[in-house]
Amino acid sequence: MKINIRYTTIAILSIIIFSAAILLTINFLDKYEDSINKGQNKSVQSIQPYSDSPINVTNNHVVMQKIRVMENNWEGVTLLFSNYNAPDRIVDILIEDESSGEKIIQTNFLSSEINNQTPQKVFHFNQIKDSKGKNYNITISSNSKELSDNSVVTWYSNYNAYSQGDLYINGEKKAYDLTMSLIYSSPVLPKVKILIITAIVILLMLVVSVFLFFKKWPIHKLFVVFSLISGIVFAVILPPSTDEWAHFNRAYSISEGNIVLPSKGDTTGSYIPSSLRDLNAYYKDLYSWQKGLEEELNQNDKVFVAFPNSGVYSPVPYLSQSIGILFGRFLDLSPLIVFIISRIMNLVSWAVLLYFAIKRIPYGKSLIFGLALLPISIETAASCSADALLFASSFLLIAEILNIYHNPIKRIEKDNIKLLAVIICIIALCKPGFCLLALLLFVIPSQYYGSGKKYVYTNTLILASGGILTLLWTLLVGKSSDALAVWMQNIYGPGIDSKEQLINVLRDPTVFVKATIHAIDGEKQLYYWQMFLKTWVTPYAPTLFMIIYSFVFILSLIFESDPIRDTISIRGKSIMVGVFLLISMAIYGIFYLTITPVGALGIKGTQGRYFIPLLPVLLLTVKSKWSISVKSSDVLLANLLFYISFFGVLYSMLSYYLIYK
């Protein structure tokens, strides 16, 4: 069946997507205005995030904190107070301009109003629009003159990170500062301005897409451009994901030569600069982000940080990140810059491997392109994640095997064997379960090897190389594995016992089968959402746009011209389907044994993104009944996929920082 798709069809799709983008922007503006009306446009500067010790503000004590305000539109301060059985005493608060003596706020409260469960007290005042760079004094005192064991206290931190001010108690300067936060009102962008900026961005994207289309770049080159554009946006402004700090710490430790993590008690970790111990703090607001750019790395001021969840990983998935960190350490760059460089290095290595994967695969280029450009794929690549190299290497292995299969000379060369062995070893050292992808080698006909004996011997040797490396690394990190087991029990509960779970499965394998079926049936919609809609910040993603992405992605699969696609034998396709099922079951099995309580009906921890490297193995066994006659249709659809993905990323970031944050 022959179908002719004209350029007008692509133009109509572009108009629909452009219109949807404008409608979603208008919807976003309504949400933004609503958040402003609710007072959500606030940012917070933490002077001292840690509360280590108390300061008595009764018994004749006067506490004064000098501060330098770093932003305009200052409108409030948060202080911590606790009440130790003090009777009704009045606590006075005075904030004044140090240079002019002008009183910003003078107020008080009763000690009985203090709630020790929620010790924060917020003091608001009229917004000071030109507060940036000015010095202010915050004074806390009480009307109590008698000495008593019962008291009201505020808190200070022994970790003195605030160099812009000093703390005085009864006029005596101290070497620490109050635990407190300053509240700013973020500037409100006019709705018309946001709409105009969004329209300009969308039009620029269309211009870039049209330009690249008429440049007639092949799809693998387009991928590098598109993935780096989206990826760098992610790398710079995306907040760290839940466990990214652990992976970054692992990469930092490797940059210092720590291949195997040292242990401390029942955990494993490493000594990391204290400026890196809370990466999320740099993404709270614009002020925190700027602070992360200005703060010194201070490589000699280190603290021990435990990260057993990444300690079991080999150095291989962190090599590019470690090189970036080493570069940042050599130049003594700021903590945030070091973090961003490590992300970008991970992104670049991922993009390079996928460039070759898309280039070398004989068909299914749009499939690899579309899966790699999913927002969750871009996020994985542009973060300190061990999965980026796994995803890219898996795609490259599949591409190389299919390239050999469809090679006109019908022969596998020594260079092919070496490359396949290297890729499989990399995969094994990223995630051991995925080294089962090496079974795809048996898709290649035995005659390509010269004889059946060489076919079995060569493939078995390559398989064994991945397995042996996995075994050696597992033996090398025995203590890290024990620490991980303790960590998992602390996180997921005491009902986890891998040995007992394995005994149950061996006794009755149907228990695991039922749990897997239950997990698939209960999570199938979630898996789709996690693959096509989700990133770390995209509970706020435009669902409509990502549904359109799914539609265009399916179109690219249906209408991709690939006359050789159906030349894989039934035996080869059966092996591909079998490998997909085997690794899928291995994924469920690992999570069932490690983080699922013994005997539970269901499996904890599985996510849709874990199956992304496997999807080409399954989908490339299917041949479309249609073919397309429009030249460069894959390039047109690739442009649309990028356009949708990038707008989804942009919308998500704006929603996160301007509304939901």
XYZ file of C-alpha atoms in Angstrom:
661
model
C 0.000 0.000 0.000
C 1.590 3.268 -1.167
C 0.825 6.526 0.661
C 1.998 9.953 -0.531
C 2.413 12.481 2.252
C 2.958 16.000 0.974
C 4.727 18.870 2.582
C 1.328 20.415 3.266
C 0.680 17.648 5.810
C 3.820 18.571 7.710
C 2.877 22.254 7.442
C -0.561 21.519 8.906
C 1.026 19.592 11.777
C 3.388 22.518 12.408
C 0.487 24.971 12.508
C -1.412 22.715 14.920
C 1.614 22.441 17.207
C 2.279 26.200 17.023
C -1.363 26.911 17.898
C -1.249 24.403 20.753
C 1.895 26.114 22.046
C 0.166 29.499 22.094
C -2.920 28.047 23.820
C -0.753 26.315 26.414
C 1.136 29.563 26.982
C -2.126 31.409 27.615
C -3.137 28.644 30.029
C 0.246 28.968 31.729
C -0.235 32.741 32.086
C -3.565 32.200 33.845
C -1.889 29.810 36.311
C 0.975 32.260 36.765
C -1.388 35.130 37.560
C -3.275 32.925 40.008
C -0.026 31.990 41.787
C 0.861 35.684 42.131
C -2.571 36.457 43.586
C -1.945 33.709 46.148
C 1.413 35.229 47.098
C 3.518 32.396 45.680
C 6.011 34.693 43.926
C 8.411 34.672 46.860
C 12.058 33.692 47.010
C 14.002 32.843 50.145
C 17.664 33.441 50.978
C 18.888 31.172 53.764
C 21.464 33.011 55.873
C 22.172 29.848 57.863
C 20.302 26.653 56.928
C 21.532 24.719 59.968
C 20.393 25.240 63.585
C 23.043 23.772 65.867
C 22.851 25.661 69.169
C 20.458 27.924 71.107
C 20.929 31.543 72.207
C 19.006 32.768 75.227
C 17.074 35.953 74.378
C 15.858 36.441 77.955
C 17.945 36.817 81.122
C 19.212 40.252 80.065
C 20.521 39.094 76.677
C 20.404 41.296 73.574
C 21.018 39.463 70.296
C 21.868 41.483 67.182
C 22.564 40.068 63.711
C 24.100 42.355 61.094
C 23.156 41.460 57.523
C 23.796 42.704 54.013
C 20.733 42.255 51.805
C 21.713 40.834 48.409
C 18.495 41.449 46.453
C 15.931 44.173 45.915
C 12.301 43.842 47.044
C 13.127 42.609 50.554
C 9.903 42.183 52.510
C 10.357 39.753 55.379
C 12.527 37.643 57.653
C 12.105 34.191 59.205
C 13.619 33.478 62.632
C 13.587 30.362 64.810
C 12.388 30.439 68.418
C 11.854 27.807 71.109
C 10.171 28.197 74.495
C 11.608 26.315 77.481
C 8.718 26.720 79.940
C 9.107 30.484 80.030
C 6.116 32.440 81.385
C 4.457 35.108 79.284
C 7.359 37.292 78.376
C 7.469 39.837 75.631
C 10.093 39.248 72.943
C 10.952 42.417 71.004
C 12.024 42.442 67.350
C 13.650 45.495 65.771
C 14.950 45.741 62.203
C 16.629 48.997 61.199
C 18.716 50.449 58.404
C 22.303 50.534 59.681
C 23.321 53.687 57.826
C 20.228 55.851 58.346
C 18.864 54.348 61.547
C 15.422 54.110 59.955
C 13.222 51.540 61.663
C 11.973 48.993 59.136
C 9.837 47.091 61.636
C 9.431 47.222 65.407
C 7.169 44.539 66.825
C 6.887 41.987 69.613
C 5.200 38.720 70.562
C 4.496 36.709 73.699
C 6.589 33.682 74.564
C 3.344 31.680 74.866
C 2.824 32.142 71.105
C 5.895 30.029 70.320
C 5.177 26.530 69.009
C 8.190 24.272 69.495
C 6.877 21.910 66.808
C 6.961 24.701 64.193
C 9.556 27.124 65.550
C 9.668 29.419 62.516
C 8.235 32.892 63.016
C 7.853 35.115 59.957
C 7.976 38.900 60.222
C 6.661 40.818 57.200
C 7.060 44.531 56.499
C 6.540 46.950 53.641
C 8.590 45.901 50.626
C 11.935 47.698 50.298
C 12.409 48.000 46.548
C 16.023 49.248 46.653
C 17.289 46.957 49.428
C 20.091 45.340 47.428
C 23.557 45.979 48.867
C 22.325 47.754 52.007
C 23.196 46.826 55.586
C 20.564 46.190 58.240
C 20.550 45.208 61.910
C 18.121 42.665 63.381
C 17.861 42.969 67.164
C 16.117 40.462 69.453
C 15.590 41.282 73.121
C 13.138 40.710 75.967
C 11.544 42.629 78.798
C 12.762 39.953 81.227
C 15.431 41.184 83.592
C 15.410 38.408 86.193
C 17.606 35.354 85.816
C 15.752 32.073 85.291
C 16.297 28.546 84.007
C 13.099 28.959 81.978
C 13.856 30.849 78.813
C 13.082 31.751 75.223
C 15.862 30.934 72.763
C 16.676 31.603 69.146
C 19.142 29.459 67.209
C 22.514 29.839 65.548
C 24.675 27.609 63.343
C 28.248 26.551 64.056
C 28.696 26.274 60.277
C 29.671 29.877 59.502
C 28.921 30.276 55.794
C 27.595 33.849 55.953
C 30.450 36.292 55.407
C 28.234 39.334 54.750
C 27.316 39.888 58.410
C 28.188 39.244 62.042
C 26.369 38.209 65.201
C 26.665 40.155 68.460
C 25.438 39.016 71.893
C 25.366 41.831 74.451
C 27.725 43.767 72.185
C 30.284 40.959 71.894
C 31.052 39.752 68.368
C 30.647 36.003 67.758
C 32.139 33.694 65.119
C 28.796 32.373 63.941
C 25.430 33.664 62.701
C 21.739 33.312 63.411
C 19.703 30.622 61.719
C 17.406 32.768 59.605
C 16.044 33.400 56.129
C 15.309 36.582 54.200
C 12.159 36.775 52.105
C 12.029 38.612 48.788
C 9.160 39.313 46.447
C 10.100 38.096 42.982
C 9.431 40.607 40.203
C 6.208 39.938 38.356
C 6.555 39.647 34.593
C 3.661 41.175 32.638
C 1.524 38.567 30.860
C 1.891 40.306 27.506
C 5.683 40.257 27.813
C 5.715 36.509 28.590
C 3.406 35.837 25.638
C 5.590 37.876 23.275
C 8.802 36.192 24.485
C 7.238 32.738 24.098
C 6.006 33.537 20.584
C 9.485 34.773 19.611
C 11.117 31.605 20.995
C 8.652 29.410 19.097
C 9.187 31.322 15.849
C 12.972 31.107 16.259
C 12.652 27.361 16.731
C 10.598 27.121 13.556
C 13.169 29.207 11.663
C 15.988 26.952 12.913
C 14.017 23.848 11.938
C 13.277 25.168 8.440
C 16.906 26.252 7.990
C 18.232 22.843 9.000
C 15.692 21.103 6.775
C 16.775 23.008 3.694
C 20.421 22.440 4.632
C 19.460 18.782 4.082
C 21.359 17.553 7.082
C 20.970 13.841 7.752
C 19.001 12.865 10.818
C 22.050 11.846 12.874
C 23.529 15.353 12.552
C 20.174 16.911 13.389
C 20.083 14.789 16.511
C 23.361 16.212 17.811
C 22.153 19.793 17.289
C 18.704 19.220 18.787
C 19.860 17.115 21.736
C 22.568 19.602 22.716
C 20.134 22.542 22.551
C 17.607 20.841 24.830
C 20.264 19.154 26.936
C 22.207 22.296 27.777
C 18.965 23.980 28.898
C 18.385 21.001 31.193
C 21.991 20.899 32.422
C 22.041 24.556 33.427
C 18.655 25.117 35.079
C 17.223 21.705 36.004
C 17.204 21.083 39.778
C 19.018 17.901 40.850
C 16.844 14.788 40.864
C 16.260 12.726 43.990
C 19.437 10.638 43.814
C 21.547 12.802 41.503
C 23.575 14.132 44.426
C 24.717 10.560 45.125
C 25.841 10.030 41.518
C 27.609 13.401 41.436
C 29.409 12.573 44.686
C 30.472 9.237 43.192
C 31.828 11.018 40.108
C 33.642 13.565 42.298
C 35.194 10.754 44.326
C 36.379 9.051 41.121
C 37.943 12.336 39.959
C 40.120 12.114 43.084
C 41.165 8.548 42.245
C 38.781 6.645 44.529
C 37.790 3.711 42.327
C 36.274 1.789 45.262
C 34.558 3.823 47.970
C 35.955 3.717 51.502
C 33.620 2.473 54.221
C 32.709 4.197 57.468
C 30.727 2.163 59.967
C 27.968 0.328 58.115
C 27.949 2.690 55.137
C 30.191 3.816 52.275
C 30.933 7.271 50.948
C 33.727 9.758 50.518
C 35.030 13.106 51.712
C 33.441 15.838 49.605
C 33.898 19.638 49.789
C 31.265 21.023 52.153
C 30.215 23.502 49.453
C 28.899 20.530 47.451
C 26.984 18.758 50.199
C 23.609 20.330 49.340
C 23.314 20.859 45.577
C 19.571 21.492 45.824
C 20.295 24.629 47.862
C 21.636 26.299 44.706
C 18.326 25.792 42.886
C 15.905 27.203 45.469
C 15.659 30.543 43.655
C 17.646 32.983 41.536
C 19.598 34.262 44.538
C 20.710 30.762 45.508
C 21.698 30.043 41.901
C 23.803 33.199 41.782
C 25.357 32.268 45.126
C 26.321 28.890 43.679
C 28.144 30.703 40.865
C 30.008 32.997 43.250
C 30.817 30.616 46.107
C 34.273 29.079 46.345
C 34.694 25.337 45.951
C 37.208 25.236 48.824
C 38.549 21.749 48.112
C 40.320 21.515 51.480
C 37.163 21.985 53.569
C 35.708 18.477 53.325
C 33.047 16.485 55.121
C 32.269 12.772 54.925
C 29.150 12.132 52.841
C 27.539 8.693 52.661
C 26.120 7.590 49.303
C 25.859 3.776 49.369
C 23.225 3.784 46.598
C 25.831 4.851 44.013
C 28.844 3.225 45.660
C 28.236 -0.127 43.959
C 28.572 1.381 40.472
C 31.840 0.946 38.611
C 33.748 4.071 37.488
C 32.804 3.487 33.828
C 29.430 5.331 33.729
C 31.047 8.282 35.513
C 34.168 8.704 33.377
C 32.973 11.698 31.341
C 31.499 13.376 34.434
C 34.736 12.817 36.366
C 36.767 14.412 33.582
C 34.507 17.471 33.754
C 34.844 17.617 37.548
C 38.628 17.216 37.305
C 38.703 20.169 34.898
C 36.595 22.251 37.292
C 38.781 21.303 40.257
C 41.942 22.176 38.329
C 40.594 25.663 37.569
C 39.084 25.923 41.079
C 35.687 26.866 39.660
C 32.594 27.466 41.787
C 30.549 24.481 43.065
C 27.641 25.138 40.724
C 29.887 25.496 37.663
C 31.640 22.210 38.516
C 28.240 20.535 38.814
C 27.018 21.959 35.485
C 30.244 20.994 33.677
C 29.921 17.407 34.909
C 26.371 17.336 33.539
C 27.389 18.765 30.168
C 30.243 16.263 29.821
C 27.760 13.450 30.430
C 25.440 14.981 27.823
C 28.172 15.335 25.196
C 29.437 11.747 25.544
C 25.835 10.490 25.314
C 25.153 12.604 22.199
C 28.344 11.409 20.470
C 27.499 7.720 21.001
C 23.947 8.246 19.762
C 25.253 10.150 16.741
C 27.063 6.983 15.666
C 24.129 4.761 16.655
C 21.695 6.695 14.434
C 24.264 6.964 11.653
C 25.165 3.268 11.582
C 21.782 1.642 12.084
C 20.501 0.635 8.613
C 16.880 1.427 9.477
C 14.921 2.591 12.494
C 16.757 5.918 12.584
C 13.559 7.781 13.490
C 12.904 5.248 16.252
C 16.279 5.843 17.911
C 15.966 9.599 17.319
C 12.504 9.761 18.886
C 13.393 7.661 21.934
C 16.603 9.603 22.535
C 14.826 12.956 22.281
C 12.168 12.111 24.863
C 12.325 14.661 27.703
C 13.159 11.890 30.185
C 16.031 10.740 27.925
C 17.384 14.276 27.617
C 17.081 14.753 31.368
C 18.951 11.508 32.026
C 21.738 12.524 29.655
C 21.980 16.090 30.991
C 22.226 15.041 34.622
C 24.830 13.247 36.714
C 23.291 9.873 35.995
C 24.839 6.459 35.500
C 22.076 5.582 33.024
C 23.104 8.005 30.254
C 26.020 5.843 29.110
C 23.866 2.717 29.470
C 21.133 4.115 27.197
C 23.577 5.310 24.540
C 25.688 2.129 24.597
C 22.594 -0.069 24.331
C 21.382 1.826 21.266
C 24.868 1.671 19.739
C 25.087 -2.101 20.300
C 21.724 -2.662 18.602
C 22.766 -0.404 15.713
C 26.102 -2.173 15.246
C 24.544 -5.656 15.260
C 21.927 -4.660 12.660
C 24.605 -2.916 10.604
C 26.643 -6.140 10.519
C 23.524 -8.183 9.725
C 22.711 -6.045 6.672
C 26.313 -5.670 5.519
C 26.442 -6.615 1.795
C 29.702 -8.546 2.274
C 27.902 -10.807 4.805
C 30.966 -11.171 6.979
C 31.903 -10.073 10.474
C 35.369 -8.532 10.705
C 37.801 -8.556 13.625
C 37.229 -4.825 14.142
C 33.492 -5.518 14.457
C 34.153 -8.171 17.100
C 36.448 -5.865 19.081
C 33.914 -3.030 18.976
C 31.049 -5.305 20.048
C 33.129 -6.673 22.937
C 34.001 -3.164 24.143
C 30.367 -2.005 24.001
C 29.144 -5.086 25.881
C 31.805 -4.627 28.573
C 30.735 -0.992 28.981
C 27.091 -2.046 29.321
C 28.017 -4.747 31.848
C 29.891 -2.212 33.979
C 26.977 0.245 33.808
C 24.125 -2.136 34.671
C 24.998 -5.869 34.802
C 21.493 -7.042 33.874
C 21.673 -5.279 30.515
C 24.723 -7.264 29.418
C 22.117 -9.836 28.350
C 21.778 -7.598 25.278
C 24.871 -9.493 24.112
C 22.519 -12.371 23.251
C 21.521 -10.269 20.224
C 24.820 -11.409 18.701
C 23.070 -14.668 17.855
C 20.803 -12.707 15.488
C 23.795 -12.514 13.132
C 23.822 -15.630 10.872
C 26.539 -18.187 11.631
C 27.916 -18.042 8.061
C 29.087 -14.459 8.740
C 31.669 -15.961 11.113
C 33.026 -18.438 8.588
C 31.869 -21.538 10.477
C 29.392 -22.650 13.123
C 32.263 -23.333 15.525
C 33.617 -19.766 15.255
C 30.053 -18.474 15.594
C 29.516 -20.188 18.958
C 33.074 -19.611 20.192
C 33.208 -15.880 19.337
C 29.766 -15.012 20.699
C 30.335 -17.034 23.865
C 33.683 -15.311 24.421
C 32.115 -11.859 24.052
C 29.292 -12.837 26.409
C 31.786 -14.206 28.920
C 33.856 -11.005 28.855
C 30.862 -9.010 30.072
C 29.966 -11.626 32.664
C 33.514 -11.920 34.027
C 33.861 -8.142 34.392
C 30.546 -8.024 36.244
C 31.658 -10.796 38.596
C 35.051 -9.207 39.284
C 33.515 -5.826 40.062
C 30.900 -7.427 42.334
C 33.651 -9.146 44.320
C 35.649 -5.919 44.485
C 32.800 -3.880 46.006
C 31.576 -6.411 48.553
C 31.483 -3.859 51.401
C 29.632 -1.369 49.210
C 27.030 -4.033 48.432
C 26.552 -4.695 52.160
C 26.177 -0.960 52.797
C 23.623 -0.746 49.997
C 21.596 -3.556 51.582
C 21.521 -1.670 54.900
C 20.549 1.547 53.108
C 17.710 -0.194 51.245
C 16.311 -1.616 54.456
C 16.369 1.852 55.998
C 14.656 3.388 52.966
C 12.168 0.692 51.976
C 11.472 -0.944 55.333
C 12.520 -3.958 57.414
C 10.443 -6.424 55.367
C 13.144 -6.600 52.705
C 15.242 -9.755 52.701
C 16.778 -10.707 49.354
C 17.793 -14.205 50.463
C 14.352 -15.034 51.845
C 12.704 -13.590 48.736
C 14.908 -15.744 46.492
C 14.109 -18.871 48.532
C 10.385 -18.152 48.114
C 10.775 -17.768 44.345
C 12.772 -20.992 44.024
C 10.180 -22.783 46.136
C 7.268 -21.410 44.086
C 8.192 -19.497 40.866
C 4.539 -18.572 40.293
C 4.849 -16.073 43.170
C 7.249 -13.971 41.095
C 5.195 -14.429 37.909
C 2.039 -13.229 39.671
C 3.882 -10.261 41.173
C 5.227 -9.291 37.734
C 1.811 -9.558 36.064
C 0.298 -7.502 38.879
C 3.009 -4.835 38.477
C 2.568 -4.608 34.692
C -1.220 -4.498 34.904
C -1.219 -1.902 37.648
C 1.527 0.345 36.264
C 1.057 0.265 32.463
C -0.395 3.786 32.318
C 2.293 5.012 34.694
C 4.995 3.506 32.452
C 3.666 5.482 29.474
C 3.558 8.647 31.559
C 7.087 8.057 32.809
C 8.416 7.538 29.284
C 6.568 10.202 27.297
C 5.529 12.796 29.879
C 7.761 12.727 32.907
C 11.012 14.325 33.937
C 12.190 15.243 37.406
C 10.215 18.528 37.254
C 7.445 17.572 34.855
C 4.488 16.702 36.940
C 3.930 20.129 35.380
C 4.534 19.081 31.776
C 1.974 20.003 29.125
C 0.229 16.647 28.770
C -1.397 17.630 25.461
C 1.970 18.406 23.927
C 3.492 15.116 24.985
C 0.498 13.220 23.608
C 1.172 15.010 20.309
C 4.820 13.920 20.650
C 3.651 10.330 20.992
C 1.474 10.736 17.885
C 4.275 12.220 15.752
C 6.680 9.579 17.092
C 4.307 6.811 15.979
C 3.934 8.529 12.587
C 7.702 8.507 12.162
C 7.716 4.744 12.808
C 4.818 3.982 10.477
C 6.036 5.991 7.525
C 9.752 5.373 7.691
C 10.958 3.868 4.426
C 13.013 0.751 5.129
C 12.861 -1.830 2.329
C 15.420 -4.060 4.106
C 13.548 -4.012 7.405
C 11.750 -7.290 6.786
C 14.880 -9.194 5.752
C 15.646 -10.349 9.299
C 14.813 -14.029 9.577
C 12.065 -15.411 11.801
C 14.819 -16.904 13.936
C 16.487 -13.499 14.307
C 13.216 -11.793 15.228
C 12.459 -14.527 17.745
C 15.830 -13.947 19.413
C 15.156 -10.186 19.561
C 11.738 -10.677 21.170
C 13.226 -13.250 23.549
C 16.002 -10.865 24.620
C 13.434 -8.122 25.241
C 11.364 -10.414 27.460
C 14.404 -11.856 29.250
C 15.859 -8.457 30.214
C 12.416 -7.130 31.140
C 11.981 -10.058 33.520
C 15.505 -9.452 34.844
C 14.572 -5.831 35.647
C 11.472 -6.956 37.523
C 13.475 -9.699 39.219
C 16.164 -7.331 40.516
C 13.592 -4.968 42.016
C 11.583 -7.871 43.392
C 14.615 -9.258 45.216
C 16.172 -6.009 46.409
C 13.459 -3.510 47.422
C 10.155 -5.428 47.506
C 9.017 -6.843 50.880
C 9.025 -10.635 51.095
C 5.817 -12.135 49.714
C 4.383 -8.809 48.486
C 1.909 -8.883 45.595
C 3.513 -6.453 43.194
C 6.984 -5.074 42.591
C 8.330 -1.792 43.927
C 10.621 0.665 42.186
C 10.240 -0.104 38.462
C 9.989 2.909 36.158
C 9.058 3.279 32.516
C 12.419 4.801 31.602
C 14.215 1.555 32.483
C 12.680 -0.053 29.381
C 13.690 2.683 26.916
C 16.974 0.928 25.905
C 14.954 -2.232 25.176
C 12.231 -0.720 22.996
C 14.257 -0.788 19.732
C 14.867 -4.524 20.235
C 11.114 -5.118 20.181
C 9.898 -2.429 17.755
C 12.513 -3.172 15.090
C 10.990 -6.618 14.601
C 7.815 -4.991 13.243
C 7.517 -3.776 9.654
C 5.055 -1.104 8.597
C 2.669 -1.955 5.749
C 3.079 1.559 4.435
C 5.974 3.317 2.764
C 6.526 6.999 2.213
C 7.459 8.719 -1.017
C 8.257 12.198 0.295
C 11.971 12.793 0.329
C 13.459 13.700 3.732
C 10.243 12.858 5.589
C 12.333 11.552 8.492
C 14.016 14.947 8.728
C 10.652 16.738 8.729
C 9.268 14.527 11.460
C 12.533 14.805 13.400
C 12.156 18.591 13.380
C 8.632 18.246 14.739
C 9.761 15.857 17.479
C 12.438 18.301 18.578
C 10.009 21.203 18.471
C 7.495 19.410 20.704
C 10.127 18.079 23.100
C 11.831 21.443 23.533
C 8.592 23.290 24.170
C 7.627 20.654 26.716
C 10.954 21.211 28.487
C 10.536 25.003 28.375
C 6.965 24.871 29.675
C 7.988 22.527 32.482
C 10.848 24.750 33.616
C 8.715 27.908 33.606
C 5.969 26.135 35.538
C 8.435 24.778 38.082
C 10.230 28.043 38.813
C 7.446 30.611 38.346
C 4.429 28.715 39.679
C 4.926 25.474 41.574
C 8.332 26.178 43.158
